[in-house]
Coordinates of C-alpha atoms in Angstrom, one line a residue:
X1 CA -12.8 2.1 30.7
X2 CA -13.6 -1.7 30.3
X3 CA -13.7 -1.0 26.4
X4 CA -10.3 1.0 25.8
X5 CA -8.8 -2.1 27.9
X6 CA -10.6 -4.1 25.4
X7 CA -9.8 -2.0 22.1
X8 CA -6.1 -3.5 22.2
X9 CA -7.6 -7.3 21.8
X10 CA -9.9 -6.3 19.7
X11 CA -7.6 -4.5 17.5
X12 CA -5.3 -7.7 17.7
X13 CA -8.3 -10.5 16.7
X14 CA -9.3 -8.3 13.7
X15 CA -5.8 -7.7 12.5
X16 CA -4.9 -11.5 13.2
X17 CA -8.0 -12.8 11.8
X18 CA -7.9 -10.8 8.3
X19 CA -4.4 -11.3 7.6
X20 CA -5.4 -15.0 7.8
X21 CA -8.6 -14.6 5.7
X22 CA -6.6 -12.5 3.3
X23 CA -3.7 -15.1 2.7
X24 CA -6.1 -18.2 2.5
X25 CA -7.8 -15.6 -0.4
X26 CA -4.3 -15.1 -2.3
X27 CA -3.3 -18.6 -1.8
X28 CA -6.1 -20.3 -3.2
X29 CA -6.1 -17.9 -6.2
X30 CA -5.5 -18.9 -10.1
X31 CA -2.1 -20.3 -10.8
X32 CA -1.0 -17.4 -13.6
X33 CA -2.1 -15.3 -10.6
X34 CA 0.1 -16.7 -7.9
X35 CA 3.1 -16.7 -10.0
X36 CA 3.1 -13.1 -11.0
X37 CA 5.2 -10.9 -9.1
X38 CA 2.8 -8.4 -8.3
X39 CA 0.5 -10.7 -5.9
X40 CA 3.4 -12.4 -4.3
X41 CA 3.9 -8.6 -3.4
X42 CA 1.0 -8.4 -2.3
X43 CA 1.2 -11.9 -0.2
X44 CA 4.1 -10.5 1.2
X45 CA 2.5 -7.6 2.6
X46 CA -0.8 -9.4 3.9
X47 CA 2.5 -12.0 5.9
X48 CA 4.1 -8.7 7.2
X49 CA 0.8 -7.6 8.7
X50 CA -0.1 -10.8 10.4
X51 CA 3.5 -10.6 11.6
X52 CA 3.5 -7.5 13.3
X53 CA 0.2 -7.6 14.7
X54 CA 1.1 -10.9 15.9
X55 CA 4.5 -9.8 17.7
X56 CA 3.3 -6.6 18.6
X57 CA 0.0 -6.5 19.7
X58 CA 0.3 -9.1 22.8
X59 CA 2.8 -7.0 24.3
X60 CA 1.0 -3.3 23.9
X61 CA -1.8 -5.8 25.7
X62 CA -0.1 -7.0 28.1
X63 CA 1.4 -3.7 29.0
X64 CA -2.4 -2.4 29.5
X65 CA -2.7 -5.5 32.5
X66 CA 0.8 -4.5 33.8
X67 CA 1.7 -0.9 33.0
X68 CA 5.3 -2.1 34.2
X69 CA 5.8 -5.0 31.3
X70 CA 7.3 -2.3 28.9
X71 CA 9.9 -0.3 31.4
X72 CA 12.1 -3.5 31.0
X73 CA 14.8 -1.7 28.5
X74 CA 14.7 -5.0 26.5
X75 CA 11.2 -5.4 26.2
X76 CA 10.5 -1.7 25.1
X77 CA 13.7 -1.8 22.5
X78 CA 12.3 -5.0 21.1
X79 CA 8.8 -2.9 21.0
X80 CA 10.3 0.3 19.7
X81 CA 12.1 -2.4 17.3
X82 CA 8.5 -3.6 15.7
X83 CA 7.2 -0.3 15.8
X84 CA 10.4 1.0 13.6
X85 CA 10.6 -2.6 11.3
X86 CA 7.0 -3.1 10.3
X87 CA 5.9 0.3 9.4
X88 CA 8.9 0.7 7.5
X89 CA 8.4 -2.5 5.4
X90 CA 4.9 -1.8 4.8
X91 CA 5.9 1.3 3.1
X92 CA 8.2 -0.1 1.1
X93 CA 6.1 -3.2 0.1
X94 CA 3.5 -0.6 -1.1
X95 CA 6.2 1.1 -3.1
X96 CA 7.7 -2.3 -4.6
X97 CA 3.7 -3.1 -5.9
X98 CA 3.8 0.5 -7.4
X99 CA 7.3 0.5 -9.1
X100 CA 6.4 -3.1 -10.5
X101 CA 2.9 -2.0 -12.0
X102 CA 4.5 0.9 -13.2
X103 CA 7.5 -1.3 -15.1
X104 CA 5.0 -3.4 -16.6
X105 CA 2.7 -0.9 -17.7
X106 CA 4.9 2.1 -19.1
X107 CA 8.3 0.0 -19.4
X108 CA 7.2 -3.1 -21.1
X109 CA 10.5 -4.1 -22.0
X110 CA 12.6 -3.6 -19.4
X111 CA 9.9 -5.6 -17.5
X112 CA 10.9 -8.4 -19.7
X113 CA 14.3 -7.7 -19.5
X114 CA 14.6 -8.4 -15.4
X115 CA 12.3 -10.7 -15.8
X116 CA 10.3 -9.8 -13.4
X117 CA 8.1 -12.3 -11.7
X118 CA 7.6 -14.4 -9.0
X119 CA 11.1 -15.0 -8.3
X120 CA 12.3 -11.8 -8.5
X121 CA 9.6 -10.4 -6.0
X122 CA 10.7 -12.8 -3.5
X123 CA 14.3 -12.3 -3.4
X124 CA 13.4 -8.3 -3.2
X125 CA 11.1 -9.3 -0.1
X126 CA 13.7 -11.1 1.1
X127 CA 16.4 -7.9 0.6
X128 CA 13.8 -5.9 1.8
X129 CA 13.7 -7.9 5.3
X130 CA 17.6 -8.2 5.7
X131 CA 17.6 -4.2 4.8
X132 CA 15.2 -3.2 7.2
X133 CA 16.1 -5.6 10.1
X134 CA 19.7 -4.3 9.9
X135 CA 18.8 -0.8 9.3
X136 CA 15.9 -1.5 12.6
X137 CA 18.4 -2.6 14.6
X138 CA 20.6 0.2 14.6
X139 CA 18.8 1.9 17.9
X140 CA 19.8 -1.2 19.8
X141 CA 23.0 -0.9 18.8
X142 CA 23.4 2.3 20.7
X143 CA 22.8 4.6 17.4
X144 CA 19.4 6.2 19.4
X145 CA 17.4 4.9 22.6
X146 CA 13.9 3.1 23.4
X147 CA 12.4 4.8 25.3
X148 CA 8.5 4.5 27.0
X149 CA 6.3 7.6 25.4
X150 CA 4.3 10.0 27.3
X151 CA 1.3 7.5 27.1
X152 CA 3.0 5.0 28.8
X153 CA 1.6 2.1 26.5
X154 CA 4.3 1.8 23.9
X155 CA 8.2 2.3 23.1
X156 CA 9.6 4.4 20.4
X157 CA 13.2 5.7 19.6
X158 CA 13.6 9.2 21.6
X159 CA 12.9 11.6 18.1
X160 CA 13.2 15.0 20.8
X161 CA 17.3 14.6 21.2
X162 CA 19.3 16.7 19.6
X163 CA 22.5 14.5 20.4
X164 CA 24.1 14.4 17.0
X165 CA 24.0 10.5 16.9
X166 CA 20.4 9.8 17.8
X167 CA 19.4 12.8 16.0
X168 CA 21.3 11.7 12.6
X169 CA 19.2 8.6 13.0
X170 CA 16.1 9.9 13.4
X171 CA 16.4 12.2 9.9
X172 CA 17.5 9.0 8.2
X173 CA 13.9 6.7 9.1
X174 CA 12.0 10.1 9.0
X175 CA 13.8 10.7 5.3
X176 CA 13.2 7.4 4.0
X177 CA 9.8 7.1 5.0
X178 CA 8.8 10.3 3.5
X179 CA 11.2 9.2 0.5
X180 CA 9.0 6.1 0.1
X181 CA 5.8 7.8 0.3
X182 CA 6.4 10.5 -2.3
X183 CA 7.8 7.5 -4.5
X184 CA 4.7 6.0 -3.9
X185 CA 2.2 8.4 -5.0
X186 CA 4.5 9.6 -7.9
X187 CA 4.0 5.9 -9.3
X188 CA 0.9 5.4 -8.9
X189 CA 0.0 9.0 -10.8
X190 CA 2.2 7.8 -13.6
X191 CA 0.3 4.8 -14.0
X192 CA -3.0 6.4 -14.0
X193 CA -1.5 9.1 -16.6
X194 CA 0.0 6.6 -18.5
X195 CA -3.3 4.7 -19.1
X196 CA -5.6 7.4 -19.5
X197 CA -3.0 8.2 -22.5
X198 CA -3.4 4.8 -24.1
X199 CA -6.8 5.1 -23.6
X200 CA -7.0 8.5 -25.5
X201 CA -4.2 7.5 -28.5
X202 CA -6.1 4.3 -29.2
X203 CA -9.8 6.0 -29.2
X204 CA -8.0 8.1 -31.8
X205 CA -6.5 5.2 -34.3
X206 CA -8.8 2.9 -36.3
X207 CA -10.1 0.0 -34.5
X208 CA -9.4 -4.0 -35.8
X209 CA -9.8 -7.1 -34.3
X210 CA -6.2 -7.5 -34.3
X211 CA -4.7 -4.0 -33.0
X212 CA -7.3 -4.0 -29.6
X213 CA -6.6 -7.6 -29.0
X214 CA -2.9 -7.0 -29.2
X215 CA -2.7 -3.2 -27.5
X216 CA -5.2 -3.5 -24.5
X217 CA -5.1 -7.3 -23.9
X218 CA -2.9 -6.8 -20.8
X219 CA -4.2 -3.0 -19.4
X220 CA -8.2 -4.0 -20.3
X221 CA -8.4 -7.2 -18.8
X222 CA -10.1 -7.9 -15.6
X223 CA -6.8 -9.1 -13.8
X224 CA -5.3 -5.9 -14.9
X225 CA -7.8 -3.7 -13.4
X226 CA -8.4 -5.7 -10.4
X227 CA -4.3 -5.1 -10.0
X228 CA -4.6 -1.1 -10.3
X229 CA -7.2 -0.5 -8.1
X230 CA -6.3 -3.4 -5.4
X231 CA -2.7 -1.4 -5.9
X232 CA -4.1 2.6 -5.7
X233 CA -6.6 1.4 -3.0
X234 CA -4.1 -0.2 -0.7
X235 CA -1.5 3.1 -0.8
X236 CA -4.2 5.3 0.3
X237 CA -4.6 3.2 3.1
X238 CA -1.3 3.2 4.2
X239 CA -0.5 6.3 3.2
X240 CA -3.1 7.7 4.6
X241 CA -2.1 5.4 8.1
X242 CA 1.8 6.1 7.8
X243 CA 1.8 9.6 7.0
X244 CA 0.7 11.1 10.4
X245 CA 3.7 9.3 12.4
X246 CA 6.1 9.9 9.9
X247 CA 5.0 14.0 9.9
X248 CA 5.5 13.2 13.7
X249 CA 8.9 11.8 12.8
X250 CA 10.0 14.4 10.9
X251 CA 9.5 17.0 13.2
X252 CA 13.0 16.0 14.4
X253 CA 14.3 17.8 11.4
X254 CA 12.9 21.1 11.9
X255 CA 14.4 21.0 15.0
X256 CA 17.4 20.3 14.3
X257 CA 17.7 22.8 11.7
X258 CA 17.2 26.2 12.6
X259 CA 13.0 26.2 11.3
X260 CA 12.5 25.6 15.5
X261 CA 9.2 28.0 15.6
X262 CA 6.6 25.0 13.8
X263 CA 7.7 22.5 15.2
X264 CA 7.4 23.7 18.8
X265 CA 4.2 25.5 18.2
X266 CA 2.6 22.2 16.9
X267 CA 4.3 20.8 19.8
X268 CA 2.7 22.8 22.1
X269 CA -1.3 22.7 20.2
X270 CA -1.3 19.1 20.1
X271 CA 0.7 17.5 22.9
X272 CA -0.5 14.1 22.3
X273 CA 0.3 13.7 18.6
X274 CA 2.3 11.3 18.6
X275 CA -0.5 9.0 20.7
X276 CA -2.6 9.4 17.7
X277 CA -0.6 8.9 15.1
X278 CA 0.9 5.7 16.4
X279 CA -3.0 4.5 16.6
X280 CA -3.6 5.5 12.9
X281 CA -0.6 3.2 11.9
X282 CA -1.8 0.5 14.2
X283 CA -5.2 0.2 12.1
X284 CA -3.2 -0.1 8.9
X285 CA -2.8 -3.9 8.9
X286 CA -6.5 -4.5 10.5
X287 CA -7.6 -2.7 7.0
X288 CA -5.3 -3.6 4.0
X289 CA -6.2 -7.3 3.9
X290 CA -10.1 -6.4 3.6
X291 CA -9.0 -5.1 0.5
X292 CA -7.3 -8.2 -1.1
X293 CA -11.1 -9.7 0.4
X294 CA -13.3 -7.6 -0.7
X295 CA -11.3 -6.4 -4.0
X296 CA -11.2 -10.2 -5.0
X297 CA -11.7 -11.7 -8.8
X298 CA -15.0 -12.8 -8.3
X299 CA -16.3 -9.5 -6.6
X300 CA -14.2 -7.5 -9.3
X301 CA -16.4 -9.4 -11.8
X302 CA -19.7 -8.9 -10.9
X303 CA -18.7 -5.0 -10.4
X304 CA -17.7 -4.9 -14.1
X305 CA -20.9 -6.8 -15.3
X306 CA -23.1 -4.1 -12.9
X307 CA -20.9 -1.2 -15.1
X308 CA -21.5 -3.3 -18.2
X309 CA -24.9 -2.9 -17.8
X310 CA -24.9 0.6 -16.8
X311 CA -23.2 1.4 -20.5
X312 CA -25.1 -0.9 -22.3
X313 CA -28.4 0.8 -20.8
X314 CA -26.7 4.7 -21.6
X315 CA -24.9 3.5 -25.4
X316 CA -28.9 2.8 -26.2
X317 CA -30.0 6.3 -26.0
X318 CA -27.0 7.2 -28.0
X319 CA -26.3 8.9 -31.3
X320 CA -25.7 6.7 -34.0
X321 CA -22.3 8.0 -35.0
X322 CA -21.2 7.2 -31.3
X323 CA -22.7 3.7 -32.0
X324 CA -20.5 3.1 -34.7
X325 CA -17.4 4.0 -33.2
X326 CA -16.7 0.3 -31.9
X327 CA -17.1 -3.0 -33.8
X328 CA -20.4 -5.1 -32.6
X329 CA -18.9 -8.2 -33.6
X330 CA -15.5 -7.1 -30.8
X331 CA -18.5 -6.6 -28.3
X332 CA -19.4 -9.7 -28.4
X333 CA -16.8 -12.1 -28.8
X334 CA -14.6 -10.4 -26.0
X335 CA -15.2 -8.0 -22.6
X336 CA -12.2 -5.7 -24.1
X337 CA -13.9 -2.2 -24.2
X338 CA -16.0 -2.9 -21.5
X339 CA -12.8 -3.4 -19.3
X340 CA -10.8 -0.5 -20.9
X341 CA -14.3 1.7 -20.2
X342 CA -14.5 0.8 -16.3
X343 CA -10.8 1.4 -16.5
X344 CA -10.4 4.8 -17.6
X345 CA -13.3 5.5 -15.6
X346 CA -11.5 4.3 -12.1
X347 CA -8.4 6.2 -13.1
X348 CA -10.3 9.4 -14.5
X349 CA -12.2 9.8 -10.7
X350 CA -8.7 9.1 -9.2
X351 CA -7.4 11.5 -10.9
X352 CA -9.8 14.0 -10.1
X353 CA -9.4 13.0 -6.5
X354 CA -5.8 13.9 -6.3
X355 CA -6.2 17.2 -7.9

């Protein structure tokens, strides 16, 4: 009993505390680095975490000391108001980091053409904010209700109504959040595809100083990779943390169309569905900024020098003709192929993951 009181605070001092760690990480970070759009993405998402756990968690703790706190209207349309802002932000955060690596990677030049960088990110954070506060606020404005859930330790719009008004708003957030998802993992396939197809053209062209220097200096370098799999890593997470309330959401639509039999059956096997999945999102910002940690240059390195080593240790027992295939002096003078390798290897088990 004393712990599940507990597991709030907890929750709240590991979500506060590595959103803190994780922007002191970014922030002290290599100035080409800080300025490209993609990390200040990826700052933006590690502020919006510390943000709602910081605005959310003291009062889903402070309605465990007083189970009354949230049946003030106002307090529990401010909560449902978090709930409804910061997940859908996070999501399309995520989805801004995948549609930028996917503009600089398979559309080069209309990349350049925006001229998309650090300025650009921030003005879309900052449209993404205005957006999703106005779009947020809607409930309070009388478009759906707040009410207390079933659990009694948190506030959520009223998704069970089949009043046309609250109902229309409750397909649009359960839409756009599946909308955002699917854009999600559609990107981030593309971006695997597209560089597993690079990877195979250029094995198949004759190799020169100048051609690998000037086709895989961007998609082989260290940065790049670290980019792709801090990217891919983090939209499993919270996919993986989203996805469960927004099914939950969108169980609104199948009762409001006439596909009723599902939805109510589900409804009826798991009664306390929607408990869980609002815990699932809830560990979503304690994990994502563990991965800007842990998935950090320096860690990323020494990863690549362990695969280095790995190859260097198989490419000795290897034929001859396979030997030949790359240019010693290119070995030694840059980290190119070793990169690209690792690469294609992290996308190739990806791959074979979502199949």
């Amino acid at each position: 009993m004393y712990f599940i009181n507990a597991l709030p605070i907890f929750m709240f001092a590991g979500g506060a505390i590595g959103n803190l760690i994780a922007i002191i990480v970014l922030s002290v970070s290599r100035q080409e680095r800080k300025s490209s759009a993609f990390y200040t993405l990826v700052c933006g998402l590690a502020v919006t975490d510390l943000l709602g756990t910081c605005l959310a968690s003291p009062l889903t703790i402070a309605n465990f000391l007083d189970p009354n706190v949230l049946k003030d209207q106002r307090l529990c349309e401010f909560h449902s108001f978090l709930l409804l802002f910061f997940g859908l932000t996070g999501l399309s955060i995520i989805c801004a980091m995948a549609a930028e690596r996917y503009l600089a990677i398979c559309c080069p030049y209309t990349y350049e053409r925006w001229r998309v960088n650090r300025r650009f990110a921030q003005k879309f954070l900052f449209f993404i904010y205005i957006s999703h506060i106005f779009f947020c606020c809607l409930p309070a404005m009388g478009m759906s209700r707040s009410e207390v859930q079933r659990s009694g330790t948190w506030c959520f719009i009223n998704w069970g109504k089949h009043e046309p008004v609250p109902a229309s708003y409750s397909v649009m957030y359960g839409v756009v959040s599946l909308l955002l998802i699917l854009g999600t993992i559609v990107l981030n396939l593309a971006v695997c595809g597209a560089l597993l197809l690079m990877r195979q053209r250029t094995a198949q062209r004759p190799v020169t100083r100048a051609s690998v220097r000037q086709r895989w200096r961007a998609l082989s370098s260290a940065a790049e990779t670290q980019m792709i799999a801090v990217l891919v890593t983090t939209s499993v997470v919270v996919l993986a943390c989203s996805a469960p309330l927004v099914v939950s959401q969108d169980r609104i639509v199948l009762q409001i169309t006439d596909v009723r039999l599902f939805a109510n059956l589900m409804m009826n096997k798991y009664p306390d569905a929607d408990l869980a999945a609002i815990r699932i999102a809830s560990v979503n910002p304690i994990l994502d900024p563990w991965i800007y940690i842990l998935l950090r240059r320096s860690l990323f390195r020494r990863l690549l020098r362990l695969s280095r080593r790995g190859r260097s240790t198989r490419r000795s027992s290897s034929p001859a003709t396979q030997r030949n295939l790359f240019h010693p002096e290119l070995m030694r003078e840059s980290h190119v192929f070793t990169q690209l390798m690792c690469n294609a290897n992290i996308m190739t088990q990806l791959l074979s993951y979502g199949h």
